[in-house]
Coordinates of C-alpha atoms and ligand atoms in Angstrom, one line a residue:
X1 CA 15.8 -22.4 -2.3
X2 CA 17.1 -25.2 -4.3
X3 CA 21.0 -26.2 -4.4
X4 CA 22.6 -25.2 -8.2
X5 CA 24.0 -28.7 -9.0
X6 CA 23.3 -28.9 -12.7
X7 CA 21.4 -26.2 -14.7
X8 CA 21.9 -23.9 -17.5
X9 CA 20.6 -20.3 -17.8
X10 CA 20.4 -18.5 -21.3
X11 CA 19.9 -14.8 -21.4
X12 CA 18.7 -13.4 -18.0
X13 CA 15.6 -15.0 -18.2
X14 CA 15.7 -19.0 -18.8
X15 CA 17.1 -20.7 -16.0
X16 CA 16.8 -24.6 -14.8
X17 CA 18.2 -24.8 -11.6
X18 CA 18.5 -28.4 -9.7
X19 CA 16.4 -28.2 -6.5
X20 CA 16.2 -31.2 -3.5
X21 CA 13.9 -32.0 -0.9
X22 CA 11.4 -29.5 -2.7
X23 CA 7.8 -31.2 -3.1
X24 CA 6.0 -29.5 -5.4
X25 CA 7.9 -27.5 -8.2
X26 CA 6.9 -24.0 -8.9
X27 CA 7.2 -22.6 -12.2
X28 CA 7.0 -18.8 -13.6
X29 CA 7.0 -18.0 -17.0
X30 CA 7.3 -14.6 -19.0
X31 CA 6.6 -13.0 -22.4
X32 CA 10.6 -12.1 -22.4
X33 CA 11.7 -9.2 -23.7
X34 CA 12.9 -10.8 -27.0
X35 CA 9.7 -12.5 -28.5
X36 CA 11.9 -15.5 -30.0
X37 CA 9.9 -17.3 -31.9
X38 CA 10.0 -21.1 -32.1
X39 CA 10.8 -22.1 -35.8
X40 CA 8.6 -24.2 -37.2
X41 CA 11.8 -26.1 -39.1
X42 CA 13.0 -27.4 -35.2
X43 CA 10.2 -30.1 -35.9
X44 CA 11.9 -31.4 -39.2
X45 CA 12.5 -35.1 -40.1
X46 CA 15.0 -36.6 -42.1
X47 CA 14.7 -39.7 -44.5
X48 CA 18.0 -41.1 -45.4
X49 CA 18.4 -44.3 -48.3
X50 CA 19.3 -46.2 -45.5
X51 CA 17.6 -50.0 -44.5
X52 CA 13.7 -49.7 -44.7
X53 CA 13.3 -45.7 -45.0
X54 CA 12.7 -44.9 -48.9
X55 CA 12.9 -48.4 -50.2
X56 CA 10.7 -50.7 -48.5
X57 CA 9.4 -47.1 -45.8
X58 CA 8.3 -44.6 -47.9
X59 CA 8.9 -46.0 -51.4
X60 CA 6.8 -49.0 -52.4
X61 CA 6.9 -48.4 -56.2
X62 CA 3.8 -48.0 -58.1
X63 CA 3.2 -51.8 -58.6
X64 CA 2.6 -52.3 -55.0
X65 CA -0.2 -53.9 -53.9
X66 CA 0.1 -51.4 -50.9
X67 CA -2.1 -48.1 -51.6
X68 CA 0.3 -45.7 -53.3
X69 CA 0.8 -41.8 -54.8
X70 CA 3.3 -42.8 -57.2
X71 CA 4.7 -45.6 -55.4
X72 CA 4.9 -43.3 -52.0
X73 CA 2.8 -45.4 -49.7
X74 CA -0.8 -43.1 -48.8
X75 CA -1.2 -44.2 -44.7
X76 CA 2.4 -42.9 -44.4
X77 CA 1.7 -40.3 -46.3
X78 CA -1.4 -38.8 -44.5
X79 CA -0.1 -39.9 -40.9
X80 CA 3.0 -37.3 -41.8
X81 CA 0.5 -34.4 -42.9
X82 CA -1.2 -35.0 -39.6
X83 CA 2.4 -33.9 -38.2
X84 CA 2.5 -31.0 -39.9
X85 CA 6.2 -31.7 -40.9
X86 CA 7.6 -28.7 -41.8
X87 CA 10.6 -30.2 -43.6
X88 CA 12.4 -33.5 -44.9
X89 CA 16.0 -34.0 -45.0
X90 CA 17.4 -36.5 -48.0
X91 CA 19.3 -38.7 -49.2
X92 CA 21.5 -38.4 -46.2
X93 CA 23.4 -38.5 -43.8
X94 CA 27.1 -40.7 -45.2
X95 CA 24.7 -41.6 -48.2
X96 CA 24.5 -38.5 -49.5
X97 CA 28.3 -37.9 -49.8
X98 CA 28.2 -40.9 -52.5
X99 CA 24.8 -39.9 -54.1
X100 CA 24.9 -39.0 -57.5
X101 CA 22.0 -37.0 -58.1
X102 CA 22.0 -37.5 -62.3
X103 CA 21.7 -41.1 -61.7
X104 CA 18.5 -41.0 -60.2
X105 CA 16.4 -38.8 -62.9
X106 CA 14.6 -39.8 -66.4
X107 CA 12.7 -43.2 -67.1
X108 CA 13.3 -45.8 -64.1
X109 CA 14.6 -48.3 -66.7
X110 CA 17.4 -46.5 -67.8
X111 CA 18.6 -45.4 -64.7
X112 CA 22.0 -46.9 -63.3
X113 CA 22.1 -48.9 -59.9
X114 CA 24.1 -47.7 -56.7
X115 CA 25.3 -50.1 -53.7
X116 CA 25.1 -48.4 -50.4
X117 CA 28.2 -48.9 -49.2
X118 CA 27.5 -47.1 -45.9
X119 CA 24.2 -49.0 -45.3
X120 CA 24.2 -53.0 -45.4
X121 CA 25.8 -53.1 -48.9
X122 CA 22.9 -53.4 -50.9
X123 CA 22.1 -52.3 -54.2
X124 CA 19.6 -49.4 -55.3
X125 CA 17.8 -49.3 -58.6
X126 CA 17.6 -45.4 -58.1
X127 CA 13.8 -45.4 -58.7
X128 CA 13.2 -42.8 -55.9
X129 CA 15.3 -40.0 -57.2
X130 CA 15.2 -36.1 -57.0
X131 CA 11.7 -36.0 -58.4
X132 CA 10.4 -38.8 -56.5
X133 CA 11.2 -36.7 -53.4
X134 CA 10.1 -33.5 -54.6
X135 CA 7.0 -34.9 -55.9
X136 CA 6.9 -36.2 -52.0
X137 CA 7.7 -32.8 -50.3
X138 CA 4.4 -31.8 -52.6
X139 CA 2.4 -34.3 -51.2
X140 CA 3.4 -33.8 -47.7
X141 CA 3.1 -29.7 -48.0
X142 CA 6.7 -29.9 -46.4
X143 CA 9.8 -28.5 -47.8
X144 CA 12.3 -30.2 -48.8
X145 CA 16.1 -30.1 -47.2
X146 CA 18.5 -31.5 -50.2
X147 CA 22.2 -32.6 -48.6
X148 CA 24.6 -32.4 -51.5
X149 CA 27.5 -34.4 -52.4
X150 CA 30.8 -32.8 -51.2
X151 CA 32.8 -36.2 -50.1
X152 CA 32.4 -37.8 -53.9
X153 CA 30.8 -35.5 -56.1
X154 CA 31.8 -32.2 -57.5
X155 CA 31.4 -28.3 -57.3
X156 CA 29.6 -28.7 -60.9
X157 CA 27.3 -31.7 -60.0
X158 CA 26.1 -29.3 -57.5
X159 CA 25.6 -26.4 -58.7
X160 CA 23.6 -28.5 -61.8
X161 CA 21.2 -30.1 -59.1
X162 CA 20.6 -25.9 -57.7
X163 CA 19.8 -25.4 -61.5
X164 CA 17.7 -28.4 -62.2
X165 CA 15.1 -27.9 -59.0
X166 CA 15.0 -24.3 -59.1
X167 CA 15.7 -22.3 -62.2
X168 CA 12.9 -20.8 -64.1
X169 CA 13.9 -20.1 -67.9
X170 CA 16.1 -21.8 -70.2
X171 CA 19.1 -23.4 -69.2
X172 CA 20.4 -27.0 -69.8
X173 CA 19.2 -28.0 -66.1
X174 CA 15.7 -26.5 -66.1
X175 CA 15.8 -28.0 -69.7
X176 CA 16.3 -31.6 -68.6
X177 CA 14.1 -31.0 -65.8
X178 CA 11.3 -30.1 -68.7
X179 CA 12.1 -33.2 -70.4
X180 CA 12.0 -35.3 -67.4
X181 CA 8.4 -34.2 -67.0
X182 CA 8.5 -31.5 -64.8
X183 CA 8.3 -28.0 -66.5
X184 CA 7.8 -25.6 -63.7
X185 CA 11.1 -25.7 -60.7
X186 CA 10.0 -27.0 -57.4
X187 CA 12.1 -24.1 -55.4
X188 CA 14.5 -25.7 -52.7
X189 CA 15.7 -23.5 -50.6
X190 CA 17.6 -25.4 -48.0
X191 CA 20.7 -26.9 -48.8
X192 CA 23.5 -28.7 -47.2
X193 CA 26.6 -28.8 -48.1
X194 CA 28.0 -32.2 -47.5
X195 CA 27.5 -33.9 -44.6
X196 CA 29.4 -35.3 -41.4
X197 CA 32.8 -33.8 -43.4
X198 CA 35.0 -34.8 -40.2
X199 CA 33.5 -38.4 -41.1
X200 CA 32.0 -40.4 -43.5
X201 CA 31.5 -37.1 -45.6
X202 CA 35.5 -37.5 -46.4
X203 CA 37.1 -37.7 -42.8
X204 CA 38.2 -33.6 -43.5
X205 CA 39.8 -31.2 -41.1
X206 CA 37.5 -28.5 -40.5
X207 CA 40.0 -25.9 -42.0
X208 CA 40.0 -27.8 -45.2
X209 CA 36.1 -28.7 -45.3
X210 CA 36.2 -24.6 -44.8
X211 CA 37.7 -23.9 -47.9
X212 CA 35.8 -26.6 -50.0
X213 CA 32.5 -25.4 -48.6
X214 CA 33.2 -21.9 -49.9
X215 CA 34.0 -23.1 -53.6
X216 CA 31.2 -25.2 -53.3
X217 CA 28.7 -22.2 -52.0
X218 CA 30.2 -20.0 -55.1
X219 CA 29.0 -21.8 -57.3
X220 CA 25.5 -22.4 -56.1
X221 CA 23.0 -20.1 -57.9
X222 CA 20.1 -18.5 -56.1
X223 CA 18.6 -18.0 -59.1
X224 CA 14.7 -19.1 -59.1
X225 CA 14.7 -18.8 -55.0
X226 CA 13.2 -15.5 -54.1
X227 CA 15.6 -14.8 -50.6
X228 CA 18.4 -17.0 -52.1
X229 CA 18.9 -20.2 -51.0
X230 CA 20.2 -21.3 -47.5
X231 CA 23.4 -22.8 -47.3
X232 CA 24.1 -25.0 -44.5
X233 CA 27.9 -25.9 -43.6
X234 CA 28.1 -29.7 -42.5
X235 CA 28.6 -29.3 -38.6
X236 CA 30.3 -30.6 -35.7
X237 CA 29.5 -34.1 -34.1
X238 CA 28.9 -33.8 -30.3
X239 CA 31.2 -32.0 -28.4
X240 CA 33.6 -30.9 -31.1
X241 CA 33.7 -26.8 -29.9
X242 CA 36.9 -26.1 -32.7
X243 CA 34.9 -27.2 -35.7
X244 CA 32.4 -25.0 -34.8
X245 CA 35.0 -22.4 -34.2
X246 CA 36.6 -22.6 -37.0
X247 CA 33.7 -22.4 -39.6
X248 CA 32.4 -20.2 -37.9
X249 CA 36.1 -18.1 -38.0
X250 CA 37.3 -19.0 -41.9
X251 CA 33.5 -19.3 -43.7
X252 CA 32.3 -15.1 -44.9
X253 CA 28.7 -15.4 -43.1
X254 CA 27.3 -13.9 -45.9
X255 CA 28.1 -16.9 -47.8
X256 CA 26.8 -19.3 -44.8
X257 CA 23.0 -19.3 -43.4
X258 CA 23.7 -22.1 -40.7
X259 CA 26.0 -24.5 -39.5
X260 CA 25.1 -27.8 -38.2
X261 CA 25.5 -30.4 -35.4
X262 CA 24.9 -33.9 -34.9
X263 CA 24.3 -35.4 -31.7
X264 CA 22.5 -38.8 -30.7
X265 CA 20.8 -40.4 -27.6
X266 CA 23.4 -43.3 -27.7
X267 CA 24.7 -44.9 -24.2
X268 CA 28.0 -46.0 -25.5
X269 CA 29.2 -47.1 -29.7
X270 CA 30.5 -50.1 -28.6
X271 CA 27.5 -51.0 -25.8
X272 CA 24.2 -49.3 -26.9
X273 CA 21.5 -51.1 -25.4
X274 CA 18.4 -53.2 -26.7
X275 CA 15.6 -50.7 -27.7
X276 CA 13.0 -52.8 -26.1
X277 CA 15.5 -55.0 -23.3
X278 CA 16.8 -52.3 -20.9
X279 CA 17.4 -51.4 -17.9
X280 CA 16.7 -48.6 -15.7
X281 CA 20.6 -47.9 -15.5
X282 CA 20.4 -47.6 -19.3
X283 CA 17.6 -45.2 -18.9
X284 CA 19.4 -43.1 -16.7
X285 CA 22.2 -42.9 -18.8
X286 CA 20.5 -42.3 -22.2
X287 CA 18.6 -39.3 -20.7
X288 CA 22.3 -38.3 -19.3
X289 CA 22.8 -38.4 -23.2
X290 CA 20.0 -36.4 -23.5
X291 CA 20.3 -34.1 -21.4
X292 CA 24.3 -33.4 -22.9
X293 CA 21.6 -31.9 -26.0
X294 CA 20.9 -28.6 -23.8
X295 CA 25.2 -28.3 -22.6
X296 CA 26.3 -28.7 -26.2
X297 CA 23.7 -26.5 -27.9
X298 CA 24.6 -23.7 -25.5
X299 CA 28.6 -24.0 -25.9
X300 CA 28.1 -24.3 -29.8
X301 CA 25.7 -21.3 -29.5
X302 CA 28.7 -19.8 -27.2
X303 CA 31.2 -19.9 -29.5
X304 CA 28.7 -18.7 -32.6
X305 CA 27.9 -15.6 -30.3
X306 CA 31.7 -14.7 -30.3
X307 CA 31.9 -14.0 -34.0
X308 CA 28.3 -13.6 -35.0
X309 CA 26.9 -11.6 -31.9
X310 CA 23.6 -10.4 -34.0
X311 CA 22.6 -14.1 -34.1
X312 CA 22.8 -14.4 -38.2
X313 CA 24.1 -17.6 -38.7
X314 CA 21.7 -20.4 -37.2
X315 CA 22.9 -23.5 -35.3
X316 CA 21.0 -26.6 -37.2
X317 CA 20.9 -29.8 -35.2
X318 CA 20.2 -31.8 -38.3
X319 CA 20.8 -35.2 -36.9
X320 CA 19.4 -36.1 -33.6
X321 CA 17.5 -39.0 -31.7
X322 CA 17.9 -42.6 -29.9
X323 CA 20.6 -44.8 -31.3
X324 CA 20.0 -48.5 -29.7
X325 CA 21.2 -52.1 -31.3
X326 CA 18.9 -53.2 -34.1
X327 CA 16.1 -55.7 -33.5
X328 CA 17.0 -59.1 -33.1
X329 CA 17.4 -60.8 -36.4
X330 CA 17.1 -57.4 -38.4
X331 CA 20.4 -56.4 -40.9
X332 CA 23.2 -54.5 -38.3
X333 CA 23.4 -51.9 -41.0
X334 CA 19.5 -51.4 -41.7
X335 CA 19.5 -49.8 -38.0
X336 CA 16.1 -50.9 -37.6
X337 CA 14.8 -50.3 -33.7
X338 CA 11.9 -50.0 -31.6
X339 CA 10.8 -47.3 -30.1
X340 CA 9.2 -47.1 -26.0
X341 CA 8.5 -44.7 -23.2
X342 CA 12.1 -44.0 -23.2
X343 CA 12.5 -42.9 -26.8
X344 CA 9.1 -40.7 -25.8
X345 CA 11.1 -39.0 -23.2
X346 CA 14.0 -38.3 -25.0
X347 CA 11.6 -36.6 -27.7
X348 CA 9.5 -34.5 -25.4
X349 CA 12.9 -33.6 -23.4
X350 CA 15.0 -32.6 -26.5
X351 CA 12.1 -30.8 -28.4
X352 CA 11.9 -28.4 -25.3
X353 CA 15.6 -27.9 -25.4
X354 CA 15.1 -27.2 -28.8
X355 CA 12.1 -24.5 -27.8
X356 CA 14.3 -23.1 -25.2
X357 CA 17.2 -22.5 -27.5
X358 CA 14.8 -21.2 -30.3
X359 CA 17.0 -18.0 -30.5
X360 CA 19.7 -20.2 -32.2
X361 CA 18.8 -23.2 -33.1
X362 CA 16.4 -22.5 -36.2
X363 CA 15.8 -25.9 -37.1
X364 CA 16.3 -30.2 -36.2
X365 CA 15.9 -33.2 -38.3
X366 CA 15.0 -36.3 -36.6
X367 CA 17.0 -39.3 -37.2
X368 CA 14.5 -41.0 -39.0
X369 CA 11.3 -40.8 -40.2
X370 CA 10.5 -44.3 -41.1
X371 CA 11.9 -47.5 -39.8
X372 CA 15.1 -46.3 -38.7
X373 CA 17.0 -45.0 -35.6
X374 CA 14.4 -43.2 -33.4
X375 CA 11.4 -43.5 -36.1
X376 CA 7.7 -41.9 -36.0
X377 CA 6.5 -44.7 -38.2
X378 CA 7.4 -48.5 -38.6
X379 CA 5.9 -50.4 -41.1
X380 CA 6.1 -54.3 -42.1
X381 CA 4.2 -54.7 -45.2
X382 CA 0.9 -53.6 -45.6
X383 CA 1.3 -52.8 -42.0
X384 CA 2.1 -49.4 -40.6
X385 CA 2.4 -48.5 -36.9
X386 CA 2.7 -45.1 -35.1
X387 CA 5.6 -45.0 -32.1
X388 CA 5.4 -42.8 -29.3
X389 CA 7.9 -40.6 -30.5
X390 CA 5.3 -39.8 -33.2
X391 CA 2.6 -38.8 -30.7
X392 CA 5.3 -36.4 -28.8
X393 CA 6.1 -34.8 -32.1
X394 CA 2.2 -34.4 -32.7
X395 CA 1.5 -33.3 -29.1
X396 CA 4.7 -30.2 -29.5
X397 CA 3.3 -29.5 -32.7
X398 CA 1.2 -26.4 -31.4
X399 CA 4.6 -24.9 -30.6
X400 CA 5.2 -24.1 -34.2
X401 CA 6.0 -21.0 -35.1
X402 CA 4.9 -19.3 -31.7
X403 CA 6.5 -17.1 -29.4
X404 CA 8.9 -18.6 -26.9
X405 CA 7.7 -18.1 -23.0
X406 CA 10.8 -18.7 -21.3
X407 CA 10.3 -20.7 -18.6
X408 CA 12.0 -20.5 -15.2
X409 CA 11.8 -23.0 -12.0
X410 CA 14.2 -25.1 -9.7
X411 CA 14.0 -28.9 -11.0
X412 CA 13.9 -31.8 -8.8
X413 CA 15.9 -34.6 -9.1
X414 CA 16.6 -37.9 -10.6
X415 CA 19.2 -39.6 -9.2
X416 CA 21.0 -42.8 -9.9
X417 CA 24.4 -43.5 -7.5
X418 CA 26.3 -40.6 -7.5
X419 CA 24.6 -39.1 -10.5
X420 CA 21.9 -36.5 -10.7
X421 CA 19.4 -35.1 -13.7
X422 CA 16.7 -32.9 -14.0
X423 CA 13.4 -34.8 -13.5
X424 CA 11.3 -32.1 -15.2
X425 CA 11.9 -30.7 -18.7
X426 CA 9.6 -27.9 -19.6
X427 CA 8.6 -25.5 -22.4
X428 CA 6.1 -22.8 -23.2
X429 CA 5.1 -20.6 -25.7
X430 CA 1.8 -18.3 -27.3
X431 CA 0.6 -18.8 -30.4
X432 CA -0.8 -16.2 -33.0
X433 CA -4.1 -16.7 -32.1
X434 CA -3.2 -15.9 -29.0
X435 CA -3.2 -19.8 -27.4
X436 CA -0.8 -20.3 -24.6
X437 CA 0.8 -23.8 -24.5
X438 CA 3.2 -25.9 -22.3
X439 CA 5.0 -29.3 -22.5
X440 CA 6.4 -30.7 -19.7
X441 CA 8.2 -34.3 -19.6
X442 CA 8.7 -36.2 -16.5
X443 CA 11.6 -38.5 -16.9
X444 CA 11.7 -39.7 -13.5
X445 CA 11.6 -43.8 -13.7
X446 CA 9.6 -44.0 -10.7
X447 CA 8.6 -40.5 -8.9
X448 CA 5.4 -38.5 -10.3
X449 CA 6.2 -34.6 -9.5
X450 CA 3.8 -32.2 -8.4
X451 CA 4.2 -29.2 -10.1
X452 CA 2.4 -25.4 -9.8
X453 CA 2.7 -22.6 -12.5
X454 CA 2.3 -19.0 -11.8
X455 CA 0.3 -18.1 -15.1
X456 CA -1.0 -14.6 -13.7
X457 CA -1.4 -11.9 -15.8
X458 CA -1.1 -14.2 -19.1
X459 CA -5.3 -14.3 -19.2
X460 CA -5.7 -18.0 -19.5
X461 CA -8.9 -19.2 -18.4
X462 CA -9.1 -22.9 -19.2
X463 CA -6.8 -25.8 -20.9
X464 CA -7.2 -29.0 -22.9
X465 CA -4.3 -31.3 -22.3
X466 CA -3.4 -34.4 -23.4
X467 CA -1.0 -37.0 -21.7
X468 CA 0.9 -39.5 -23.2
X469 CA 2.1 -42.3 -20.3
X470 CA 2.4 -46.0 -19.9
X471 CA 3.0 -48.6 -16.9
X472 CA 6.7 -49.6 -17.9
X473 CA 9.5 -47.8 -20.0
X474 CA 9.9 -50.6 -22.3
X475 CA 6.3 -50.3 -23.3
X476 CA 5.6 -49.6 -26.9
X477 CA 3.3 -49.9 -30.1
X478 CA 3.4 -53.4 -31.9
X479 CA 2.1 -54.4 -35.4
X480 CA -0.2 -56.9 -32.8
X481 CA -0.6 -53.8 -30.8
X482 CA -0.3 -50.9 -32.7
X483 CA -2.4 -48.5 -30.4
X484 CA -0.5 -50.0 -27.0
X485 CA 0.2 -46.6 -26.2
X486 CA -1.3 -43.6 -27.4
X487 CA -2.1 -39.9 -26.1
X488 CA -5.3 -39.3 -23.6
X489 CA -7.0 -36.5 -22.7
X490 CA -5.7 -35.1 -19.7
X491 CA -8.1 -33.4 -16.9
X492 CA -6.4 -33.9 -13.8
X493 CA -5.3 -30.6 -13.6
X494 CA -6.6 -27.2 -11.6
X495 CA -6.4 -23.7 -12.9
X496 CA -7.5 -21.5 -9.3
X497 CA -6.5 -17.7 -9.4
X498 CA -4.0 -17.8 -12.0
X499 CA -2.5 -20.9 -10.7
X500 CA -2.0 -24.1 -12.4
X501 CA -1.6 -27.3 -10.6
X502 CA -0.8 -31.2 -11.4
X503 CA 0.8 -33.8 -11.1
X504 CA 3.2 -35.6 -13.5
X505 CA 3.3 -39.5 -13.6
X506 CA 6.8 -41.1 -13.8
X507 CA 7.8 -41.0 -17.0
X508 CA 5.3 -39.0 -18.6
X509 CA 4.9 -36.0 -21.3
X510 CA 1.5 -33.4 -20.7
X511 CA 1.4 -31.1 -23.3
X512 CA -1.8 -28.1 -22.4
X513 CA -3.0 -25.8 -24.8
X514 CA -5.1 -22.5 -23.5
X515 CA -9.0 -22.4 -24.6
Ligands
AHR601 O1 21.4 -41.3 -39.2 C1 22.3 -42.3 -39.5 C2 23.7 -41.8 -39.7 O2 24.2 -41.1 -38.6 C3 23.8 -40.7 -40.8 O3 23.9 -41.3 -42.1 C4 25.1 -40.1 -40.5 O4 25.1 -38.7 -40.9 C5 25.2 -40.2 -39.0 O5 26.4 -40.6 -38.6

């Protein structure tokens, strides 16, 4: 039996317990007597106006030599539909708190600059406005996740925006909206309102951001959304349990679908680490960071629980991901970085956290799609490259929308001095068709683990798998190099009398989906 040294267990049924000396691991898994399923939304991105994301990412403008949908590059475009992205968060993050929507609709010409004072200074011409981005969502088949401006806007600017996307009739938004070019409303549903309040959303004491959040929810219509919209309070950052508390004490839930949290893979603020120069001690410590995802998700959930035992109000970790220094050369404020075999394992790891938690936390945003912080895509020019992060996120994507199988086995180790993790991070669920899958993620630097999984009595018969791995941490995907690492199909694996066996390579993420 393993010794308890770190762990968590959620509900009677989900436990990681830390095991040593223990060779092979042995997993058992069961349908659960809840059937949680995994929202679809906990594989969400964000896309913030922030360095190369929209201007430069996303946006190339309709002049571009680069192939375009109305100035949204195409390769981008298709490689996110491949995702099956379920949802885009925009314009920010601290941007949005000093976005004015207004200035961003009707002819290009006329519209009024911005400088992005949060992000390297630089001025915005405001051609990628509201219906650039719900002409995007469109494309992509995703839906769209509009932050609203609490910090330097007003309760009427947003309540107009809510009138201007969704109302269906005559009003003077959906009027605008008409003369803008776009008759019928696109429908956004999710909304935040504000963003990082305690911050650079207007450095707010959670009672106050309270009371302004629930003038700001009165006065946004849920006319045109069939449901009503969803309201999302801006959340805590990390570890800040009274925030939490007190939203979640002052805000009437029926005016508040979900509160949100922000939490990032960074080592230290003032020492974060080159995303491509580390070492393993920086490793160790950003999967620590990690890690902190699964202890901070269930005290949040904790304190939720105490006032909303039924589960009503979701927990939203809409900022999440690797924070390193920016590449060499690149503007400090464009927070341009790489992304390796680390920023895989922090993907694979957090996305089961995610699964695991899938009674509460209904949905994530990635921090962000292109070119910035932990990115899927990178592009320089013409050029566009896929990271590994991306090929997690396709790999976990058959976990959308399926049941949750919790999962339950004592981990082994990774230790470094004094300090221990989990090696093994895994997650299963069954589809509607009736397909079982798992992802597990190795983050050991150096050990492979053997693992066995009880799968009696689920009926599975055969898997494909895929493996994504590499020979050193630092590895990743260069414009030179763009396919440097990329998935594989995976067959070293046995499935004898309802048991499966393998064996994880260091640093490594399987993902196994049943035939
Ligand atoms: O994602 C980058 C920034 O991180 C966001 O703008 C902000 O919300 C957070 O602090």
């Amino acid at each position: 039996m393993g010794i308890r040294k770190w762990g968590y267990t959620l509900g009677a049924t989900l436990s990681i317990l830390m095991a040593s000396g223990q060779e092979t691991t042995r997993i058992t898994l069961s349908d659960g007597p809840g059937k949680t399923v995994i929202s679809r939304h906990i594989y969400g991105h964000f896309a913030e106006h922030l360095g190369r994301c929209i201007y430069g990412g996303f946006y190339v403008g309709e002049q571009s030599p680069i192939p375009n949908t109305a100035g949204v590059r195409n390769d981008i475009v298709q490689a996110l539909r491949d995702l099956d992205i379920p949802n885009l968060r925009w314009p920010g993050g601290c941007f949005a708190d000093t976005y004015h929507w207004k200035d961003g609709i009707g002819p290009k010409a006329g519209r009024p600059t911005i400088v992005n004072t949060w992000w390297g200074g630089v001025t915005e011409d405001n051609s990628f406005g509201t219906h650039e981005f719900l002409n995007l969502c469109e494309l992509l088949e995703t839906e769209p996740y509009i932050s609203g401006n609490v910090g330097s806007g007003t309760v009427q600017e947003l309540a107009d925006w809510v009138q201007y996307t969704n109302f269906n009739g005559t009003s003077p938004m959906s009027d605008l909206r008409a003369k803008n070019g776009r008759e019928t409303p696109w429908g956004v549903k999710y909304w935040g309102i504000g963003n990082e309040a305690w911050g650079c959303g207007g450095h707010m004491r959670p009672e106050y951001y309270a009371d302004i959040y629930r003038q700001y929810a009165t006065f946004m219509s849920d006319a045109g959304m069939e449901g009503g919209i969803y309201k999302i309070a801006s959340g805590a950052s990390d570890a800040d349990y009274n925030w939490t508390e007190v939203l979640m004490r002052d805000i009437p839930h029926r005016m508040l679908n979900a509160v949100a949290l922000h939490h990032y893979s960074v080592i230290d603020w003032s020492a974060k680490s080159s995303s491509t120069r580390f070492t393993e001690t920086d490793y160790f410590k950003t999967m620590q960071k990690s890690w902190l995802m699964d202890e901070l998700i269930r005290e949040h959930s904790a304190i939720m629980d105490r006032y909303d035992p039924e589960g009503k109000v979701d927990l939203i970790v809409d900022e999440w991901g690797g924070w390193y220094d920016v590449v060499d050369g690149t503007n400090p404020g464009f927070l341009f970085q790489q992304n390796t075999m680390r920023d895989a394992m922090i993907a694979g790891m957090v996305l089961n956290i995610f699964n695991n938690h899938a009674r509460r936390v209904k949905m994530a945003n990635l921090a962000q799609t292109v070119n910035v912080l932990q990115a899927v895509i990178l592009t320089e020019e013409e050029k566009m490259l896929l990271t590994p992060t991306y090929h997690v996120m396709r790999m976990y994507k058959v976990h959308q929308d399926a049941t949750l199988l919790p999962v339950e086995f004592d981990a082994p180790s990774y230790s470094m001095g004094e300090e221990s993790l989990p090696a093994l991070s895994v997650s299963a669920s069954r589809s509607e068709n009736g397909a079982m899958s798992l992802s597990l993620v190795n983050i050991h630097a150096s050990e492979a683990q053997k693992v066995e999984i009880d799968l009696s009595g689920q009926g599975v018969s055969g898997f494909t798998a895929e493996i994504l791995s590499s020979d050193n941490l630092q590895d990743h995907n260069t414009f030179e190099d763009p396919e440097n690492i990329k998935p594989k199909a995976f067959t070293d694996f046995k499935l004898q009398n309802g048991v499966l066996r393998m064996e994880l390579p260091p640093f490594s993420v399987i993902v196994l989906t049943s035939e």
